[in-house]
Tab-separated table of C-alpha atoms and ligand atoms in Angstrom:
chain	number	residue	atom	x	y	z
A	1	UNK	CA	0.085	0.156	-0.134
A	2	UNK	CA	1.068	3.308	-0.893
A	3	UNK	CA	0.391	6.679	0.975
A	4	UNK	CA	0.698	10.649	-0.208
A	5	UNK	CA	-0.883	13.233	-2.024
A	6	UNK	CA	-3.828	12.562	-4.440
A	7	UNK	CA	-4.836	16.520	-5.111
A	8	UNK	CA	-3.238	19.134	-5.017
A	9	UNK	CA	-5.107	22.726	-4.771
A	10	UNK	CA	-3.856	26.425	-4.344
A	11	UNK	CA	-5.470	29.646	-3.981
A	12	UNK	CA	-3.708	33.219	-3.461
A	13	UNK	CA	-5.581	36.839	-3.489
A	14	UNK	CA	-6.705	38.793	-6.353
A	15	UNK	CA	-4.136	41.270	-6.202
A	16	UNK	CA	-0.549	41.518	-6.222
A	17	UNK	CA	2.559	44.271	-6.513
A	18	UNK	CA	4.847	44.428	-9.071
A	19	UNK	CA	8.154	44.494	-7.528
A	20	UNK	CA	10.092	46.700	-10.122
A	21	UNK	CA	7.306	49.101	-9.210
A	22	UNK	CA	8.361	48.272	-5.444
A	23	UNK	CA	12.060	48.639	-6.019
A	24	UNK	CA	11.979	51.611	-7.659
A	25	UNK	CA	10.054	53.444	-5.316
A	26	UNK	CA	12.532	52.193	-2.263
A	27	UNK	CA	15.346	53.635	-4.365
A	28	UNK	CA	16.637	50.317	-4.776
A	29	UNK	CA	17.944	48.361	-8.129
A	30	UNK	CA	15.261	46.314	-9.388
A	31	UNK	CA	17.588	43.674	-10.442
A	32	UNK	CA	18.343	42.718	-6.462
A	33	UNK	CA	14.616	42.086	-6.413
A	34	UNK	CA	14.262	40.187	-9.838
A	35	UNK	CA	17.466	38.717	-9.749
A	36	UNK	CA	19.198	39.145	-6.235
A	37	UNK	CA	16.095	37.622	-5.055
A	38	UNK	CA	14.398	35.993	-7.365
A	39	UNK	CA	11.011	37.322	-7.118
A	40	UNK	CA	8.993	39.340	-9.731
A	41	UNK	CA	5.231	39.863	-7.880
A	42	UNK	CA	3.964	39.530	-4.896
A	43	UNK	CA	0.389	38.476	-3.784
A	44	UNK	CA	-1.208	40.782	-1.500
A	45	UNK	CA	-4.123	39.976	0.649
A	46	UNK	CA	-7.239	42.006	0.905
A	47	UNK	CA	-9.107	42.437	4.834
A	48	UNK	CA	-11.846	40.074	3.233
A	49	UNK	CA	-8.986	37.308	3.033
A	50	UNK	CA	-7.421	35.408	6.062
A	51	UNK	CA	-5.820	32.387	6.598
A	52	UNK	CA	-9.048	30.509	7.304
A	53	UNK	CA	-10.773	31.690	4.104
A	54	UNK	CA	-7.901	31.414	1.878
A	55	UNK	CA	-7.508	27.366	3.185
A	56	UNK	CA	-11.041	26.714	2.283
A	57	UNK	CA	-10.890	28.571	-1.034
A	58	UNK	CA	-7.867	26.332	-1.697
A	59	UNK	CA	-9.660	23.149	-0.615
A	60	UNK	CA	-12.790	23.782	-2.284
A	61	UNK	CA	-11.009	23.985	-5.599
A	62	UNK	CA	-10.084	20.101	-5.274
A	63	UNK	CA	-12.794	18.298	-3.510
A	64	UNK	CA	-15.448	16.350	-4.583
A	65	UNK	CA	-18.431	15.263	-2.633
A	66	UNK	CA	-16.992	11.420	-2.684
A	67	UNK	CA	-13.515	13.137	-1.331
A	68	UNK	CA	-15.491	15.033	1.583
A	69	UNK	CA	-17.380	12.263	2.723
A	70	UNK	CA	-14.150	9.939	3.062
A	71	UNK	CA	-12.363	13.045	4.985
A	72	UNK	CA	-11.355	11.838	8.742
A	73	UNK	CA	-8.626	14.279	9.429
A	74	UNK	CA	-8.571	18.202	8.555
A	75	UNK	CA	-4.969	19.952	9.608
A	76	UNK	CA	-4.493	23.589	9.093
A	77	UNK	CA	-0.737	24.275	9.320
A	78	UNK	CA	-0.272	28.207	9.944
A	79	UNK	CA	1.576	30.781	11.441
A	80	UNK	CA	-0.867	33.733	10.937
A	81	UNK	CA	-3.733	32.027	12.320
A	82	UNK	CA	-6.764	33.990	13.366
A	83	UNK	CA	-7.302	32.909	16.762
A	84	UNK	CA	-4.821	32.254	20.106
A	85	UNK	CA	-7.131	29.351	20.897
A	86	UNK	CA	-9.313	27.479	18.355
A	87	UNK	CA	-8.216	25.654	15.552
A	88	UNK	CA	-8.955	27.988	12.076
A	89	UNK	CA	-9.279	24.562	10.629
A	90	UNK	CA	-12.563	23.646	12.671
A	91	UNK	CA	-14.090	27.048	10.402
A	92	UNK	CA	-12.737	25.714	7.497
A	93	UNK	CA	-13.924	21.949	8.145
A	94	UNK	CA	-17.675	24.124	8.325
A	95	UNK	CA	-17.125	26.166	5.533
A	96	UNK	CA	-16.211	23.036	3.592
A	97	UNK	CA	-19.206	20.667	5.142
A	98	UNK	CA	-16.749	17.875	6.207
A	99	UNK	CA	-18.067	14.766	8.083
A	100	UNK	CA	-17.827	15.801	12.155
A	101	UNK	CA	-16.270	12.307	12.749
A	102	UNK	CA	-13.145	13.897	11.268
A	103	UNK	CA	-10.358	15.119	13.783
A	104	UNK	CA	-9.615	18.346	13.190
A	105	UNK	CA	-6.825	20.456	14.325
A	106	UNK	CA	-4.121	23.410	13.489
A	107	UNK	CA	-0.541	23.200	13.653
A	108	UNK	CA	2.104	26.071	13.969
A	109	UNK	CA	6.013	25.639	13.480
A	110	UNK	CA	6.702	28.460	11.104
A	111	UNK	CA	6.764	27.831	7.686
A	112	UNK	CA	7.030	23.819	8.535
A	113	UNK	CA	3.483	23.312	9.812
A	114	UNK	CA	2.017	21.827	6.796
A	115	UNK	CA	4.652	19.281	6.540
A	116	UNK	CA	4.244	18.081	10.146
A	117	UNK	CA	0.584	18.078	9.200
A	118	UNK	CA	1.381	16.128	6.313
A	119	UNK	CA	3.444	13.691	8.258
A	120	UNK	CA	0.859	13.336	10.813
A	121	UNK	CA	-1.607	12.467	7.876
A	122	UNK	CA	1.027	9.779	6.100
A	123	UNK	CA	0.807	7.754	9.923
A	124	UNK	CA	-3.059	8.456	10.024
A	125	UNK	CA	-3.875	7.001	6.591
A	126	UNK	CA	-1.296	3.913	6.885
A	127	UNK	CA	-3.733	3.131	10.040
A	128	UNK	CA	-6.722	4.017	8.179
A	129	UNK	CA	-6.235	3.379	4.710
A	130	UNK	CA	-9.759	3.940	3.419
A	131	UNK	CA	-10.092	7.652	4.743
A	132	UNK	CA	-8.763	10.558	3.306
A	133	UNK	CA	-6.954	13.495	4.948
A	134	UNK	CA	-6.987	17.335	4.231
A	135	UNK	CA	-3.648	18.953	5.260
A	136	UNK	CA	-3.655	22.890	4.153
A	137	UNK	CA	-0.786	25.558	4.935
A	138	UNK	CA	-2.227	28.886	4.591
A	139	UNK	CA	-0.500	32.309	5.736
A	140	UNK	CA	0.088	35.651	5.001
A	141	UNK	CA	3.762	36.586	5.505
A	142	UNK	CA	4.174	40.080	6.784
A	143	UNK	CA	7.580	41.888	7.625
A	144	UNK	CA	6.508	45.633	7.333
A	145	UNK	CA	7.059	48.445	4.802
A	146	UNK	CA	10.376	49.522	4.274
A	147	UNK	CA	11.873	46.455	5.979
A	148	UNK	CA	14.541	44.374	4.234
A	149	UNK	CA	11.957	41.571	4.436
A	150	UNK	CA	9.235	43.478	2.595
A	151	UNK	CA	10.037	41.954	-1.029
A	152	UNK	CA	9.578	38.479	0.382
A	153	UNK	CA	5.811	38.407	1.772
A	154	UNK	CA	2.972	37.025	-0.064
A	155	UNK	CA	-0.366	35.355	0.759
A	156	UNK	CA	-1.548	31.842	-0.417
A	157	UNK	CA	-3.082	28.800	0.761
A	158	UNK	CA	-2.220	25.052	-0.411
A	159	UNK	CA	-4.596	22.431	0.353
A	160	UNK	CA	-3.353	18.920	0.035
A	161	UNK	CA	-5.839	15.710	-0.247
A	162	UNK	CA	-3.859	12.766	1.033
A	163	UNK	CA	-5.595	9.141	0.431
A	164	UNK	CA	-3.688	5.479	0.467
A	165	UNK	CA	-3.218	4.620	-3.656
A	166	UNK	CA	-2.869	8.311	-4.472
A	167	UNK	CA	-3.242	10.058	-7.911
A	168	UNK	CA	0.029	12.353	-7.867
A	169	UNK	CA	2.761	11.565	-5.410
A	170	UNK	CA	2.958	8.251	-3.456
A	171	UNK	CA	5.535	8.916	-0.770
A	172	UNK	CA	8.449	7.114	0.346
A	173	UNK	CA	8.402	5.967	3.958
A	174	UNK	CA	11.415	7.188	5.459
A	175	UNK	CA	12.019	10.796	6.570
A	176	UNK	CA	14.896	12.923	8.070
A	177	UNK	CA	14.425	15.805	10.225
A	178	UNK	CA	16.632	17.894	12.360
A	179	UNK	CA	15.545	20.905	14.824
A	180	UNK	CA	17.049	23.309	17.188
A	181	UNK	CA	15.813	26.386	19.153
A	182	UNK	CA	17.639	29.210	17.261
A	183	UNK	CA	16.263	32.741	16.640
A	184	UNK	CA	16.264	33.290	12.848
A	185	UNK	CA	12.389	33.898	12.501
A	186	UNK	CA	9.725	34.491	15.106
A	187	UNK	CA	6.460	36.563	15.644
A	188	UNK	CA	5.682	37.880	19.198
A	189	UNK	CA	2.158	37.462	20.187
A	190	UNK	CA	0.915	41.134	19.942
A	191	UNK	CA	2.561	41.541	16.354
A	192	UNK	CA	1.207	41.154	13.003
A	193	UNK	CA	4.656	41.467	11.320
A	194	UNK	CA	7.393	39.009	11.886
A	195	UNK	CA	10.891	39.793	13.364
A	196	UNK	CA	14.186	38.429	11.587
A	197	UNK	CA	17.492	37.905	11.779
A	198	UNK	CA	17.668	37.929	7.928
A	199	UNK	CA	21.409	36.932	6.694
A	200	UNK	CA	21.349	34.085	9.693
A	201	UNK	CA	18.059	32.938	8.586
A	202	UNK	CA	19.657	32.212	5.118
A	203	UNK	CA	22.157	30.134	6.606
A	204	UNK	CA	20.514	28.297	9.122
A	205	UNK	CA	18.459	27.157	6.038
A	206	UNK	CA	20.938	25.604	4.249
A	207	UNK	CA	22.933	24.100	6.993
A	208	UNK	CA	19.721	22.579	8.445
A	209	UNK	CA	19.331	20.996	4.331
A	210	UNK	CA	22.827	20.027	4.416
A	211	UNK	CA	21.864	17.921	7.706
A	212	UNK	CA	18.551	16.196	6.363
A	213	UNK	CA	19.779	15.570	3.177
A	214	UNK	CA	22.645	13.721	4.505
A	215	UNK	CA	20.910	11.935	6.982
A	216	UNK	CA	18.235	10.852	4.606
A	217	UNK	CA	20.949	9.514	2.121
A	218	UNK	CA	22.351	7.687	4.778
A	219	UNK	CA	19.150	6.329	5.910
A	220	UNK	CA	17.894	5.252	2.125
A	221	UNK	CA	20.928	4.832	0.575
A	222	UNK	CA	19.343	7.501	-2.405
A	223	UNK	CA	21.798	10.094	-4.070
A	224	UNK	CA	21.303	13.366	-6.034
A	225	UNK	CA	21.081	10.705	-8.843
A	226	UNK	CA	17.896	9.223	-7.794
A	227	UNK	CA	15.911	12.188	-7.825
A	228	UNK	CA	14.559	14.195	-10.818
A	229	UNK	CA	14.209	17.113	-8.781
A	230	UNK	CA	14.084	18.762	-5.391
A	231	UNK	CA	11.770	20.981	-4.467
A	232	UNK	CA	12.103	23.599	-1.452
A	233	UNK	CA	10.544	25.764	0.648
A	234	UNK	CA	10.701	29.036	-1.330
A	235	UNK	CA	10.794	32.133	0.966
A	236	UNK	CA	11.895	33.776	-1.932
A	237	UNK	CA	13.303	31.704	-5.183
A	238	UNK	CA	17.025	32.264	-4.725
A	239	UNK	CA	17.067	30.855	-1.505
A	240	UNK	CA	16.592	27.330	-2.932
A	241	UNK	CA	18.943	27.400	-5.235
A	242	UNK	CA	21.472	28.521	-2.756
A	243	UNK	CA	20.589	25.379	-0.874
A	244	UNK	CA	20.626	23.068	-4.408
A	245	UNK	CA	24.124	24.624	-5.167
A	246	UNK	CA	25.471	23.413	-1.681
A	247	UNK	CA	25.053	19.448	-3.044
A	248	UNK	CA	25.469	19.856	-6.645
A	249	UNK	CA	28.533	19.083	-6.672
A	250	UNK	CA	27.697	15.556	-5.259
A	251	UNK	CA	26.118	14.556	-8.997
A	252	UNK	CA	26.979	14.010	-12.433
A	253	UNK	CA	27.277	16.857	-14.783
A	254	UNK	CA	24.509	16.047	-16.649
A	255	UNK	CA	22.100	15.398	-13.229
A	256	UNK	CA	23.730	18.881	-11.964
A	257	UNK	CA	22.187	20.864	-15.548
A	258	UNK	CA	18.970	18.363	-15.033
A	259	UNK	CA	18.245	19.220	-11.346
A	260	UNK	CA	18.951	23.036	-12.024
A	261	UNK	CA	16.326	23.132	-15.119
A	262	UNK	CA	13.850	21.639	-12.954
A	263	UNK	CA	14.446	23.549	-10.214
A	264	UNK	CA	13.309	26.823	-12.726
A	265	UNK	CA	10.057	25.158	-13.430
A	266	UNK	CA	9.548	24.661	-9.414
A	267	UNK	CA	9.933	28.394	-9.288
A	268	UNK	CA	7.510	30.116	-11.918
A	269	UNK	CA	4.438	30.364	-9.143
A	270	UNK	CA	6.615	31.529	-6.053
A	271	UNK	CA	7.990	34.279	-8.467
A	272	UNK	CA	4.283	35.478	-8.990
A	273	UNK	CA	3.011	35.010	-5.328
A	274	UNK	CA	6.094	34.961	-3.044
A	275	UNK	CA	6.663	33.708	0.384
A	276	UNK	CA	3.397	31.322	1.800
A	277	UNK	CA	5.314	30.384	4.605
A	278	UNK	CA	3.583	27.064	5.181
A	279	UNK	CA	2.728	26.207	1.897
A	280	UNK	CA	5.490	27.292	-0.342
A	281	UNK	CA	6.921	23.775	-0.387
A	282	UNK	CA	3.758	22.383	-1.837
A	283	UNK	CA	3.211	25.592	-4.146
A	284	UNK	CA	7.091	24.658	-5.618
A	285	UNK	CA	5.885	21.022	-6.080
A	286	UNK	CA	2.631	22.492	-7.995
A	287	UNK	CA	4.641	24.280	-10.026
A	288	UNK	CA	7.283	21.881	-10.936
A	289	UNK	CA	3.963	19.398	-11.453
A	290	UNK	CA	2.235	21.598	-13.723
A	291	UNK	CA	4.825	23.398	-15.578
A	292	UNK	CA	7.465	20.361	-16.100
A	293	UNK	CA	6.905	18.615	-19.746
A	294	UNK	CA	10.363	16.571	-18.640
A	295	UNK	CA	9.060	14.517	-15.588
A	296	UNK	CA	7.632	11.041	-16.087
A	297	UNK	CA	5.562	8.923	-13.967
A	298	UNK	CA	7.820	6.678	-11.638
A	299	UNK	CA	10.312	9.581	-11.250
A	300	UNK	CA	11.390	10.712	-7.547
A	301	UNK	CA	10.847	13.990	-6.253
A	302	UNK	CA	12.792	15.304	-3.204
A	303	UNK	CA	11.102	17.464	-1.165
A	304	UNK	CA	12.928	20.011	1.614
A	305	UNK	CA	10.965	21.658	4.400
A	306	UNK	CA	12.297	24.181	6.686
A	307	UNK	CA	10.265	26.449	9.423
A	308	UNK	CA	12.293	28.636	10.919
A	309	UNK	CA	13.033	28.613	14.964
A	310	UNK	CA	14.285	25.903	13.556
A	311	UNK	CA	12.774	22.339	12.418
A	312	UNK	CA	13.943	21.101	8.598
A	313	UNK	CA	12.535	17.624	7.023
A	314	UNK	CA	13.397	15.878	3.736
A	315	UNK	CA	11.478	13.233	2.577
A	316	UNK	CA	10.522	11.873	-0.872
A	317	UNK	CA	7.849	10.516	-3.164
A	318	UNK	CA	7.139	8.910	-6.625
A	319	UNK	CA	5.307	10.229	-9.370
A	320	UNK	CA	2.266	8.200	-10.363
A	321	UNK	CA	0.634	7.175	-13.459
A	322	UNK	CA	-1.618	9.519	-15.323
A	323	UNK	CA	-0.931	11.867	-12.704
A	324	UNK	CA	-1.193	15.032	-14.747
A	325	UNK	CA	-4.753	14.019	-15.369
A	326	UNK	CA	-5.202	15.354	-11.851
A	327	UNK	CA	-3.467	18.690	-12.432
A	328	UNK	CA	-5.124	21.732	-13.983
A	329	UNK	CA	-2.104	23.898	-14.801
A	330	UNK	CA	-4.405	26.349	-17.444
A	331	UNK	CA	-6.505	27.455	-14.135
A	332	UNK	CA	-3.491	28.528	-12.694
A	333	UNK	CA	-2.584	30.294	-15.445
A	334	UNK	CA	-5.695	32.011	-16.028
A	335	UNK	CA	-5.832	32.895	-11.833
A	336	UNK	CA	-2.421	34.535	-12.204
A	337	UNK	CA	-3.713	36.419	-15.268
A	338	UNK	CA	-6.467	37.720	-13.658
A	339	UNK	CA	-5.036	39.291	-10.476
A	340	UNK	CA	-5.075	43.476	-10.460
A	341	UNK	CA	-2.089	45.317	-9.739
A	342	UNK	CA	-1.969	47.633	-7.238
A	343	UNK	CA	0.031	50.828	-6.898
A	344	UNK	CA	2.636	51.111	-4.438
A	345	UNK	CA	0.392	53.709	-2.488
A	346	UNK	CA	-2.586	51.111	-2.263
A	347	UNK	CA	-0.499	48.275	-1.133
A	348	UNK	CA	0.759	50.648	1.666
A	349	UNK	CA	-2.502	51.706	2.698
A	350	UNK	CA	-3.880	48.637	2.613
A	351	UNK	CA	-0.349	47.097	4.598
A	352	UNK	CA	-1.296	49.894	7.158
A	353	UNK	CA	-4.729	48.931	7.487
A	354	UNK	CA	-4.454	45.596	7.925
A	355	UNK	CA	-2.499	45.941	10.908
A	356	UNK	CA	-5.447	47.962	13.234
A	357	UNK	CA	-8.066	45.408	14.632
A	358	UNK	CA	-11.168	45.409	12.402
A	359	UNK	CA	-13.823	47.581	13.939
A	360	UNK	CA	-17.034	45.756	15.453
A	361	UNK	CA	-20.075	45.937	13.164
A	362	UNK	CA	-17.413	46.942	10.190
A	363	UNK	CA	-18.637	44.788	7.406
A	364	UNK	CA	-16.384	43.084	4.607
A	365	UNK	CA	-17.513	42.690	1.369
A	366	UNK	CA	-15.470	40.028	-1.146
A	367	UNK	CA	-13.222	41.678	-3.708
A	368	UNK	CA	-12.239	38.606	-5.181
A	369	UNK	CA	-14.221	36.721	-8.254
A	370	UNK	CA	-11.949	33.803	-7.879
A	371	UNK	CA	-13.068	33.200	-3.905
A	372	UNK	CA	-15.540	31.087	-3.174
A	373	UNK	CA	-15.227	32.224	0.779
A	374	UNK	CA	-14.271	35.490	2.407
A	375	UNK	CA	-14.007	36.946	6.010
A	376	UNK	CA	-17.078	39.177	6.572
A	377	UNK	CA	-16.011	40.955	9.683
A	378	UNK	CA	-16.375	40.337	13.560
A	379	UNK	CA	-19.837	40.484	15.471
A	380	UNK	CA	-19.496	39.654	19.354
A	381	UNK	CA	-15.606	38.985	18.723
A	382	UNK	CA	-16.400	36.251	16.816
A	383	UNK	CA	-15.179	36.106	13.063
A	384	UNK	CA	-17.501	35.756	10.176
A	385	UNK	CA	-17.270	33.641	7.307
A	386	UNK	CA	-19.446	33.889	4.065
A	387	UNK	CA	-19.549	31.934	1.054
A	388	UNK	CA	-20.317	33.523	-2.406
A	389	UNK	CA	-23.201	31.248	-3.832
B	401	LIG	P1	18.891	41.986	2.149
B	401	LIG	O1	20.203	42.503	3.079
B	401	LIG	O2	17.961	43.033	1.711
B	401	LIG	O3	19.929	41.655	0.509
B	401	LIG	O4	18.482	40.627	2.593
B	401	LIG	P2	21.340	41.174	0.311
B	401	LIG	O5	22.283	42.628	0.542
B	401	LIG	O6	21.719	40.094	1.107
B	401	LIG	O7	20.924	40.958	-1.389
B	401	LIG	C1	20.475	39.733	-1.284
B	401	LIG	C2	20.758	39.549	-2.683
B	401	LIG	O8	20.655	39.972	-3.805
B	401	LIG	C3	22.066	38.920	-2.809
B	401	LIG	O9	22.609	37.557	-3.526
B	401	LIG	C4	22.895	40.165	-3.594
B	401	LIG	O10	23.939	40.053	-3.946
B	401	LIG	C5	21.666	40.288	-4.632
B	401	LIG	P3	23.484	36.441	-2.809
B	401	LIG	O11	25.025	37.167	-2.093
B	401	LIG	O12	22.223	36.054	-1.531
B	401	LIG	O13	23.333	35.640	-3.570
B	401	LIG	N1	21.978	41.745	-5.347
B	401	LIG	C6	21.630	42.400	-6.284
B	401	LIG	N2	21.562	40.891	-7.457
B	401	LIG	C7	21.463	41.632	-8.812
B	401	LIG	N3	21.523	43.073	-8.936
B	401	LIG	C8	21.661	44.038	-7.771
B	401	LIG	C9	21.768	43.657	-6.427
B	401	LIG	N4	21.957	43.863	-5.601
B	401	LIG	C10	21.856	43.261	-4.378
B	401	LIG	N5	21.911	45.075	-8.073
B	401	LIG	C11	16.833	38.623	2.856
B	401	LIG	C12	17.642	39.558	2.071
B	401	LIG	C13	16.385	37.367	1.794
B	401	LIG	C14	18.004	38.388	4.154
B	401	LIG	C15	16.005	39.745	3.348
B	401	LIG	O14	14.691	40.148	2.490
B	401	LIG	C16	14.806	38.739	4.280
B	401	LIG	O15	15.279	39.171	5.545
B	401	LIG	N6	13.873	38.050	4.234
B	401	LIG	C17	13.093	37.313	5.166
B	401	LIG	C18	13.846	36.128	5.625
B	401	LIG	C19	13.977	35.034	4.781
B	401	LIG	O16	13.048	34.988	3.811
B	401	LIG	N7	14.705	34.192	5.158
B	401	LIG	C20	15.122	32.892	4.067
B	401	LIG	C21	15.498	31.684	5.335
B	401	LIG	S1	14.674	31.209	6.360
B	401	LIG	C22	12.971	30.461	5.665
B	401	LIG	O17	12.795	29.919	5.082
B	401	LIG	C23	11.907	30.917	6.985
B	401	LIG	C24	10.694	31.763	6.766
B	401	LIG	O18	10.043	31.269	5.359
B	401	LIG	C25	10.181	31.859	7.947
B	401	LIG	C26	9.038	30.517	8.597
B	401	LIG	O19	9.838	29.252	8.503
B	401	LIG	O20	8.505	30.818	9.259
B	401	LIG	C27	11.326	32.926	6.476
């Protein structure tokens, strides 16, 4: 029996900032953002999209009534959750009309939360092979206006449907992980913007990668030659490339070229969206699968997850026969094309508004035609979500 990813859904809000325009406004050479960092656009969530509504939107895209009936586990990985106690996954579970006989929870460990959810789901499905599990990574990345992290913001959610005998990626059972208490990135409870030791975070990301990659190699005997591609958590697209370059010398020249070509395909969506924290690794996977015409069923993909603080994990999976039938690349082309560009002044105004609490009684309207669910405001301190019928 195999366990793995049966379907992947993605949602990002319909507005973005052009990073060349942002660079010019900040009096920075645009090449620093587009080449040095490797980002072209960043998604901006309006007030009416939060991690709950984005997560529900990502999942609604992929779930059939049969999937819904089989789901008995729902996990939301997020580091920008909307409540200090209640799991946002419970609201998503209600919005999607999922069975009450499901276990529903939220996991936090920076960008690693969705991977923790995926690994939990894998073990759960090994024991319950007839069930399906929904794992969502949903986040809004905020560092602040005119900070060095500003160019690495973003917003979006990825939904993974996991099952036995999956249609897209069958996960290999082993996994290698490494954890250490470090202060590379964190967000105090009273802040909506993250604190970061940027340079330290980039070296930690790479050091942790080398540790888990080598451990996985020792555990499984798999070498770089065994992977068609390695997908990375992408806080920005240059970051994964730096990690890949650390291990490339272990491979033949031909394999080095191949891995770098596939890497370009996995970065295409991230370049348009920015960092979506918990969902970023899976957005890279979706981008690779939707855009790479060289991949074939049976090929092995490596996955590197990194959550600041920090926890890293390396694992892998094999592409399944006919996996392309379960993807929808045209939908995502259109999703990106239909987005609206914000002026820098509009983006700054929205950013400032988002740092303020929602006024009691303030009613928010949906602004995104591609959204099925949105956050409508707060009544009696309870968050209200609406579905567009
Ligand atoms: P910075 O100080 O603004 O940038 O911070 P820099 O001076 O290091 O320059 C960046 C790159 O641009 C450099 O290339 C420059 O050479 C190049 P590199 O040496 O890295 O290859 N550059 C240019 N290239 C072309 N033309 C030019 C030009 N000028 C410079 N004219 C930093 C960059 C990423 C640190 C900052 O944006 C930041 O702090 N971001 C947030 C933290 C982050 O994303 N860390 C990544 C690892 S941690 C992680 O992934 C976890 C995370 O997702 C959170 C979580 O787990 O929850 C963040």
